[in-house]
Short mmCIF file of C-alpha atoms in Angstrom, two decimals:
data_model
loop_
_atom_site.label_atom_id
_atom_site.label_comp_id
_atom_site.label_asym_id
_atom_site.label_seq_id
_atom_site.Cartn_x
_atom_site.Cartn_y
_atom_site.Cartn_z
CA MET A 1 292.27 88.78 3.89
CA SER A 2 295.92 88.18 3.00
CA SER A 3 297.18 88.98 -0.49
CA LEU A 4 297.90 85.28 -1.15
CA ARG A 5 294.38 84.32 -0.13
CA THR A 6 292.94 87.06 -2.33
CA LEU A 7 294.96 85.81 -5.31
CA SER A 8 293.83 82.22 -4.73
CA THR A 9 290.18 83.31 -4.57
CA ALA A 10 290.58 85.29 -7.79
CA ARG A 11 292.09 82.30 -9.60
CA ARG A 12 289.17 80.07 -8.54
CA ALA A 13 286.73 82.70 -9.75
CA LEU A 14 288.41 82.88 -13.14
CA ARG A 15 288.34 79.10 -13.49
CA CYS A 16 284.61 79.09 -12.76
CA TRP A 17 283.77 82.03 -15.03
CA PRO A 18 281.85 80.86 -18.12
CA PRO A 19 283.93 81.11 -21.31
CA ILE A 20 283.04 83.80 -23.81
CA ASN A 21 281.93 82.51 -27.20
CA LEU A 22 283.74 84.94 -29.46
CA ALA A 23 282.19 83.30 -32.50
CA ARG A 24 278.76 84.58 -31.42
CA THR A 25 279.87 88.11 -30.73
CA SER A 26 278.18 90.39 -33.27
CA ARG A 27 280.04 93.30 -34.76
CA THR A 28 279.05 95.86 -37.36
CA PRO A 29 281.51 95.56 -40.25
CA ILE A 30 283.45 98.60 -41.38
CA ARG A 31 281.96 99.66 -44.70
CA THR A 32 285.28 100.24 -46.42
CA PHE A 33 286.36 96.63 -45.85
CA GLN A 34 283.32 94.74 -47.08
CA ASN A 35 285.44 91.69 -47.88
CA TYR A 36 286.93 91.26 -44.40
CA ALA A 37 284.91 88.10 -43.75
CA LYS A 38 286.38 86.61 -46.91
CA LEU A 39 289.88 87.28 -45.66
CA GLN A 40 289.36 84.70 -42.95
CA GLN A 41 288.58 82.13 -45.65
CA ILE A 42 291.80 82.70 -47.61
CA SER A 43 293.32 79.34 -48.49
CA GLN A 44 296.89 78.33 -48.00
CA VAL A 45 298.87 77.92 -51.22
CA ASP A 46 297.63 74.38 -51.80
CA GLY A 47 294.01 75.42 -51.22
CA SER A 48 293.30 72.44 -48.96
CA ILE A 49 293.12 74.27 -45.62
CA LYS A 50 291.08 77.37 -44.92
CA ALA A 51 291.68 79.50 -41.87
CA GLY A 52 288.90 79.30 -39.31
CA THR A 53 287.06 76.40 -40.99
CA MET A 54 288.65 73.30 -39.44
CA SER A 55 286.66 71.28 -36.93
CA LYS A 56 288.18 70.16 -33.64
CA ASN A 57 288.51 66.60 -34.97
CA SER A 58 290.20 67.71 -38.19
CA ARG A 59 292.62 69.89 -36.22
CA GLU A 60 293.59 66.98 -34.02
CA ASN A 61 294.25 64.79 -37.06
CA ALA A 62 295.76 67.48 -39.27
CA GLY A 63 299.23 66.02 -39.05
CA ALA A 64 298.09 62.89 -40.88
CA THR A 65 295.98 64.54 -43.58
CA THR A 66 297.47 67.94 -44.46
CA PRO A 67 300.75 69.27 -45.89
CA ALA A 68 303.52 70.52 -43.67
CA PHE A 69 302.68 73.64 -41.67
CA ASN A 70 303.58 76.85 -43.48
CA PRO A 71 304.16 79.46 -40.74
CA THR A 72 302.87 82.45 -42.72
CA LEU A 73 299.68 84.42 -42.16
CA PRO A 74 297.13 83.50 -44.85
CA PHE A 75 296.52 87.22 -45.44
CA PHE A 76 299.83 87.34 -47.34
CA SER A 77 298.58 84.95 -50.03
CA LEU A 78 297.65 86.31 -53.46
CA THR A 79 295.91 83.11 -54.51
CA GLY A 80 292.76 83.97 -56.47
CA LYS A 81 294.06 87.42 -57.44
CA THR A 82 294.94 88.65 -60.92
CA ALA A 83 297.71 91.22 -61.10
CA VAL A 84 298.95 93.45 -63.90
CA ILE A 85 302.52 94.74 -63.81
CA THR A 86 304.00 97.27 -66.22
CA GLY A 87 307.69 97.06 -67.02
CA GLY A 88 307.63 93.57 -65.57
CA ALA A 89 309.99 91.78 -67.95
CA ARG A 90 313.33 93.19 -66.81
CA GLY A 91 315.23 94.59 -63.85
CA LEU A 92 313.25 95.49 -60.76
CA GLY A 93 309.98 94.71 -62.52
CA LEU A 94 311.04 91.13 -63.22
CA ALA A 95 311.78 90.51 -59.55
CA MET A 96 308.35 91.89 -58.67
CA SER A 97 306.69 89.72 -61.34
CA LYS A 98 308.23 86.68 -59.68
CA ALA A 99 307.07 87.84 -56.26
CA LEU A 100 303.45 88.17 -57.38
CA VAL A 101 303.32 84.75 -59.06
CA MET A 102 305.20 82.95 -56.29
CA SER A 103 302.63 84.44 -53.88
CA GLY A 104 299.89 82.75 -55.91
CA ALA A 105 298.58 85.47 -58.24
CA ASP A 106 297.78 85.11 -61.91
CA LEU A 107 299.81 87.74 -63.73
CA ALA A 108 299.73 89.85 -66.88
CA ILE A 109 303.19 91.22 -67.71
CA VAL A 110 303.07 94.43 -69.75
CA ASP A 111 306.30 95.59 -71.36
CA ILE A 112 307.44 97.60 -74.36
CA ASN A 113 309.51 94.51 -75.27
CA LYS A 114 306.79 91.90 -75.72
CA ASP A 115 309.20 89.14 -76.79
CA GLU A 116 311.07 89.49 -73.50
CA ALA A 117 307.76 89.55 -71.63
CA LYS A 118 306.74 86.27 -73.31
CA LYS A 119 310.07 84.69 -72.42
CA GLN A 120 309.82 85.72 -68.78
CA ALA A 121 306.16 84.70 -68.52
CA VAL A 122 307.13 81.14 -69.47
CA ALA A 123 310.14 81.16 -67.14
CA ILE A 124 308.16 82.44 -64.15
CA ALA A 125 305.38 79.89 -64.64
CA ARG A 126 308.01 77.16 -64.85
CA LEU A 127 309.66 78.43 -61.66
CA PHE A 128 306.35 78.14 -59.81
CA SER A 129 305.59 74.63 -61.11
CA GLU A 130 309.07 73.40 -60.21
CA THR A 131 308.87 74.95 -56.74
CA TYR A 132 305.33 73.75 -56.02
CA PRO A 133 304.85 70.66 -58.24
CA ASN A 134 301.59 69.67 -56.55
CA GLN A 135 299.92 73.05 -56.93
CA LYS A 136 298.03 74.62 -59.80
CA THR A 137 300.38 76.93 -61.70
CA PRO A 138 299.15 80.53 -61.95
CA LYS A 139 298.35 81.86 -65.41
CA VAL A 140 301.07 84.22 -66.66
CA THR A 141 300.56 86.18 -69.89
CA ALA A 142 302.56 88.77 -71.85
CA HIS A 143 301.30 92.02 -73.40
CA TYR A 144 302.70 95.01 -75.25
CA ALA A 145 302.26 98.68 -74.39
CA ASP A 146 304.11 101.94 -74.61
CA VAL A 147 302.68 103.20 -71.33
CA SER A 148 303.03 106.83 -72.40
CA ALA A 149 300.42 106.25 -75.13
CA LYS A 150 296.88 106.06 -73.77
CA SER A 151 295.70 104.10 -76.81
CA ASP A 152 298.31 101.41 -76.07
CA VAL A 153 297.28 101.30 -72.44
CA ASP A 154 293.59 100.92 -73.28
CA ALA A 155 294.37 98.18 -75.81
CA ALA A 156 296.57 96.30 -73.32
CA ILE A 157 293.91 96.38 -70.60
CA ALA A 158 291.27 95.16 -73.07
CA GLU A 159 293.55 92.33 -74.20
CA ILE A 160 294.33 91.33 -70.62
CA LEU A 161 290.62 91.06 -69.84
CA THR A 162 290.14 88.65 -72.75
CA GLN A 163 292.72 86.31 -71.18
CA HIS A 164 291.97 86.89 -67.49
CA SER A 165 288.51 87.15 -65.96
CA GLN A 166 289.35 90.20 -63.87
CA ILE A 167 292.06 92.55 -62.61
CA THR A 168 292.40 92.89 -58.85
CA ASN A 169 295.95 94.25 -58.55
CA LEU A 170 298.18 96.68 -60.41
CA VAL A 171 301.91 97.34 -60.06
CA THR A 172 303.26 100.19 -62.19
CA CYS A 173 306.98 99.63 -62.64
CA ALA A 174 307.56 100.97 -66.15
CA GLY A 175 309.89 103.95 -66.00
CA PHE A 176 313.37 105.16 -66.79
CA CYS A 177 316.04 107.52 -65.51
CA GLU A 178 318.21 109.87 -67.51
CA ASN A 179 321.04 111.96 -66.09
CA CYS A 180 321.44 115.31 -67.79
CA ASP A 181 322.17 118.88 -66.75
CA ALA A 182 318.83 120.68 -66.50
CA ILE A 183 319.82 123.43 -68.92
CA ASP A 184 320.67 120.83 -71.58
CA PHE A 185 317.52 118.69 -71.32
CA GLN A 186 315.71 118.81 -74.66
CA PRO A 187 311.90 119.22 -74.94
CA GLU A 188 311.39 115.82 -76.59
CA ARG A 189 313.28 114.11 -73.75
CA ILE A 190 311.22 116.01 -71.19
CA LYS A 191 308.01 114.76 -72.82
CA ARG A 192 309.34 111.21 -72.92
CA MET A 193 310.44 111.21 -69.28
CA LEU A 194 307.15 112.59 -67.97
CA GLY A 195 305.18 110.50 -70.46
CA VAL A 196 306.55 107.19 -69.25
CA ASN A 197 307.08 107.88 -65.55
CA VAL A 198 304.00 109.99 -64.79
CA GLU A 199 301.45 109.67 -67.59
CA GLY A 200 302.06 105.93 -67.90
CA THR A 201 301.31 105.44 -64.22
CA TYR A 202 298.23 107.64 -64.47
CA TYR A 203 296.84 105.94 -67.61
CA PHE A 204 297.18 102.43 -66.22
CA ALA A 205 295.88 103.37 -62.77
CA THR A 206 292.76 105.09 -64.10
CA GLY A 207 292.14 102.41 -66.73
CA VAL A 208 292.34 99.58 -64.21
CA ALA A 209 290.39 101.56 -61.59
CA LYS A 210 287.54 102.04 -64.07
CA HIS A 211 287.36 98.26 -64.53
CA MET A 212 287.40 97.71 -60.76
CA MET A 213 284.66 100.26 -60.16
CA GLU A 214 282.42 98.90 -62.91
CA ARG A 215 282.66 95.40 -61.45
CA GLN A 216 282.73 96.60 -57.84
CA ILE A 217 286.04 94.84 -57.23
CA ALA A 218 288.06 95.70 -54.14
CA GLY A 219 291.37 96.62 -55.74
CA ASN A 220 294.97 97.25 -54.86
CA MET A 221 297.65 99.30 -56.61
CA VAL A 222 301.36 99.74 -55.97
CA PHE A 223 303.16 102.54 -57.81
CA ILE A 224 306.92 102.13 -58.07
CA GLY A 225 308.48 105.45 -57.19
CA SER A 226 312.02 106.17 -56.05
CA ILE A 227 313.82 107.75 -53.14
CA SER A 228 314.60 110.40 -55.76
CA GLY A 229 311.04 111.61 -55.30
CA SER A 230 311.86 112.62 -51.73
CA ILE A 231 315.52 113.64 -51.84
CA VAL A 232 318.06 115.04 -54.30
CA ASN A 233 320.60 112.38 -55.21
CA VAL A 234 324.19 113.49 -55.73
CA PRO A 235 326.33 113.93 -57.70
CA GLN A 236 324.25 112.83 -60.70
CA PRO A 237 322.18 115.61 -62.37
CA GLN A 238 318.62 114.28 -62.66
CA ALA A 239 316.26 117.11 -61.76
CA LEU A 240 313.53 115.99 -64.15
CA TYR A 241 313.69 112.36 -63.02
CA ASN A 242 313.45 113.47 -59.39
CA ALA A 243 310.43 115.61 -60.23
CA SER A 244 308.74 112.76 -62.10
CA LYS A 245 309.10 110.39 -59.16
CA ALA A 246 307.85 113.03 -56.74
CA ALA A 247 304.78 113.24 -58.96
CA VAL A 248 304.31 109.45 -58.78
CA ARG A 249 304.52 109.53 -54.99
CA HIS A 250 301.93 112.30 -54.68
CA LEU A 251 299.70 110.72 -57.33
CA ALA A 252 299.55 107.57 -55.20
CA ALA A 253 298.49 109.58 -52.16
CA SER A 254 295.91 111.58 -54.11
CA LEU A 255 294.28 108.56 -55.76
CA ALA A 256 294.31 106.66 -52.46
CA VAL A 257 292.11 109.36 -50.94
CA GLU A 258 289.90 109.72 -54.01
CA TRP A 259 289.28 105.98 -54.38
CA ALA A 260 289.17 104.88 -50.74
CA ASN A 261 285.37 104.74 -50.74
CA LYS A 262 285.57 102.42 -53.76
CA ASP A 263 287.66 99.87 -51.84
CA ILE A 264 290.73 100.62 -53.96
CA ARG A 265 294.02 101.03 -52.10
CA VAL A 266 297.00 102.83 -53.63
CA ASN A 267 300.52 102.90 -52.18
CA CYS A 268 303.99 103.82 -53.38
CA LEU A 269 307.08 101.61 -53.11
CA SER A 270 310.26 103.66 -53.48
CA PRO A 271 313.52 101.77 -54.05
CA GLY A 272 316.90 103.23 -53.23
CA TYR A 273 320.12 102.44 -55.06
CA MET A 274 319.49 99.03 -56.61
CA LEU A 275 322.07 96.85 -58.33
CA THR A 276 320.57 96.04 -61.74
CA GLU A 277 322.21 95.53 -65.12
CA ILE A 278 320.63 98.77 -66.30
CA ALA A 279 322.08 100.65 -63.32
CA MET A 280 325.54 99.21 -63.81
CA ASP A 281 325.47 100.07 -67.52
CA ALA A 282 324.35 103.65 -66.85
CA GLN A 283 326.69 106.24 -68.31
CA ILE A 284 327.06 107.95 -64.94
CA LEU A 285 328.72 104.80 -63.53
CA VAL A 286 330.76 104.16 -66.66
CA ASP A 287 332.16 107.67 -66.47
CA ASN A 288 332.60 107.54 -62.68
CA PRO A 289 333.77 104.03 -61.67
CA GLY A 290 334.18 105.10 -58.05
CA LEU A 291 330.61 106.33 -57.73
CA LYS A 292 329.17 102.96 -56.65
CA ALA A 293 331.58 102.88 -53.71
CA GLU A 294 330.66 106.47 -52.85
CA TRP A 295 326.94 105.64 -52.82
CA GLU A 296 327.49 102.54 -50.71
CA SER A 297 329.52 104.52 -48.19
CA LYS A 298 326.37 106.57 -47.51
CA ILE A 299 324.05 103.58 -47.13
CA PRO A 300 323.88 102.41 -43.48
CA GLN A 301 323.64 98.76 -44.59
CA GLY A 302 326.80 99.32 -46.63
CA LYS A 303 325.62 98.01 -50.01
CA MET A 304 323.33 98.65 -52.93
CA GLY A 305 320.17 96.58 -52.90
CA ALA A 306 319.42 93.56 -55.07
CA PRO A 307 316.15 93.49 -57.05
CA GLU A 308 315.05 90.46 -55.01
CA GLU A 309 315.02 92.63 -51.90
CA LEU A 310 311.88 94.33 -53.23
CA MET A 311 309.93 91.08 -53.54
CA GLY A 312 308.65 90.93 -49.98
CA THR A 313 307.53 94.54 -49.91
CA VAL A 314 305.59 94.42 -53.18
CA ALA A 315 303.93 91.15 -52.13
CA PHE A 316 302.99 92.66 -48.76
CA LEU A 317 301.55 95.85 -50.25
CA SER A 318 299.66 93.78 -52.85
CA SER A 319 298.09 91.49 -50.27
CA ALA A 320 295.35 91.68 -47.67
CA ALA A 321 298.08 91.78 -45.01
CA SER A 322 298.30 95.53 -45.71
CA ARG A 323 294.55 96.10 -45.99
CA TYR A 324 294.60 99.17 -43.67
CA ILE A 325 297.52 100.81 -45.46
CA THR A 326 296.74 103.26 -48.25
CA GLY A 327 298.26 106.48 -49.55
CA GLN A 328 301.62 105.61 -48.03
CA GLU A 329 305.18 105.44 -49.31
CA ILE A 330 307.53 102.66 -48.23
CA LYS A 331 311.21 103.24 -48.96
CA VAL A 332 313.43 100.21 -49.52
CA ASP A 333 316.86 101.81 -49.45
CA GLY A 334 319.05 100.22 -46.77
CA GLY A 335 318.50 103.27 -44.56
CA TYR A 336 319.92 105.78 -47.08
CA THR A 337 317.22 108.43 -46.66
CA VAL A 338 317.24 108.48 -42.86
CA CYS A 339 320.81 109.78 -42.62
#
């Protein structure tokens, strides 16, 4: 039989082969992802269309009855989730707060400056309502905590749960950097640095995890680290800051393993050199006006990052789109650490 005749016969056979009904194929679910079936029911932002639920007739007439097609996987939506973010009223945290709400999540902003948190909560809710006037605006609340004080953390979580029915997501962004020669760093500053950057992350993570475990909620946490946890930045002297962010990175990995069987994912997002008001006001840049240009010369993309460039990554790590990612670190640094 010639090759052309063989190919023709094969094509006829394929056309005659009975179609497989994938909907009837049984499969044992993976225990760790008990909510996978629910992922296929995630609504689009407007809540009117659910993936996998439209009949043939409704699909054919969708153009006349549904909003414009939004070419984004429904797994990226945070609709129905309630997130807590620490340090969410300013700088990088503010950009991440916007990302969570604009992705559909209700949000509790925790900050040591509660007045600023209140102001930003109103502004973010307004941004959503103006952007999506026909959608229900997520609930955005403001709360106070010095994250280095466990009593403050416990009180903030308790207050959040009186205003929100649950907590499904946590982003720990509260932290600070201080440049100082190691031999000159004073004990009280050491305690403050480690208290905010490390203990604050630990207190909020364990407090929220306890809530998730008690209610058997599949949870998701994103710790904000820094490339300083993996490399030694130069020329600024910040040994203690580097050590604190290395601790955050390894804490994320450790808790990810410990809590995996509780359906709680933990990852670390590590920004590189980001252009914030705080960064530009830092004494190291005031004293060394050419340092920004020096840093940018070492970044393959040739520029410091904007806070908004973290929005997509934090939304991704907070969503079901990353449901098989845990214990990992994602660096957002314009390629700085690969050189």
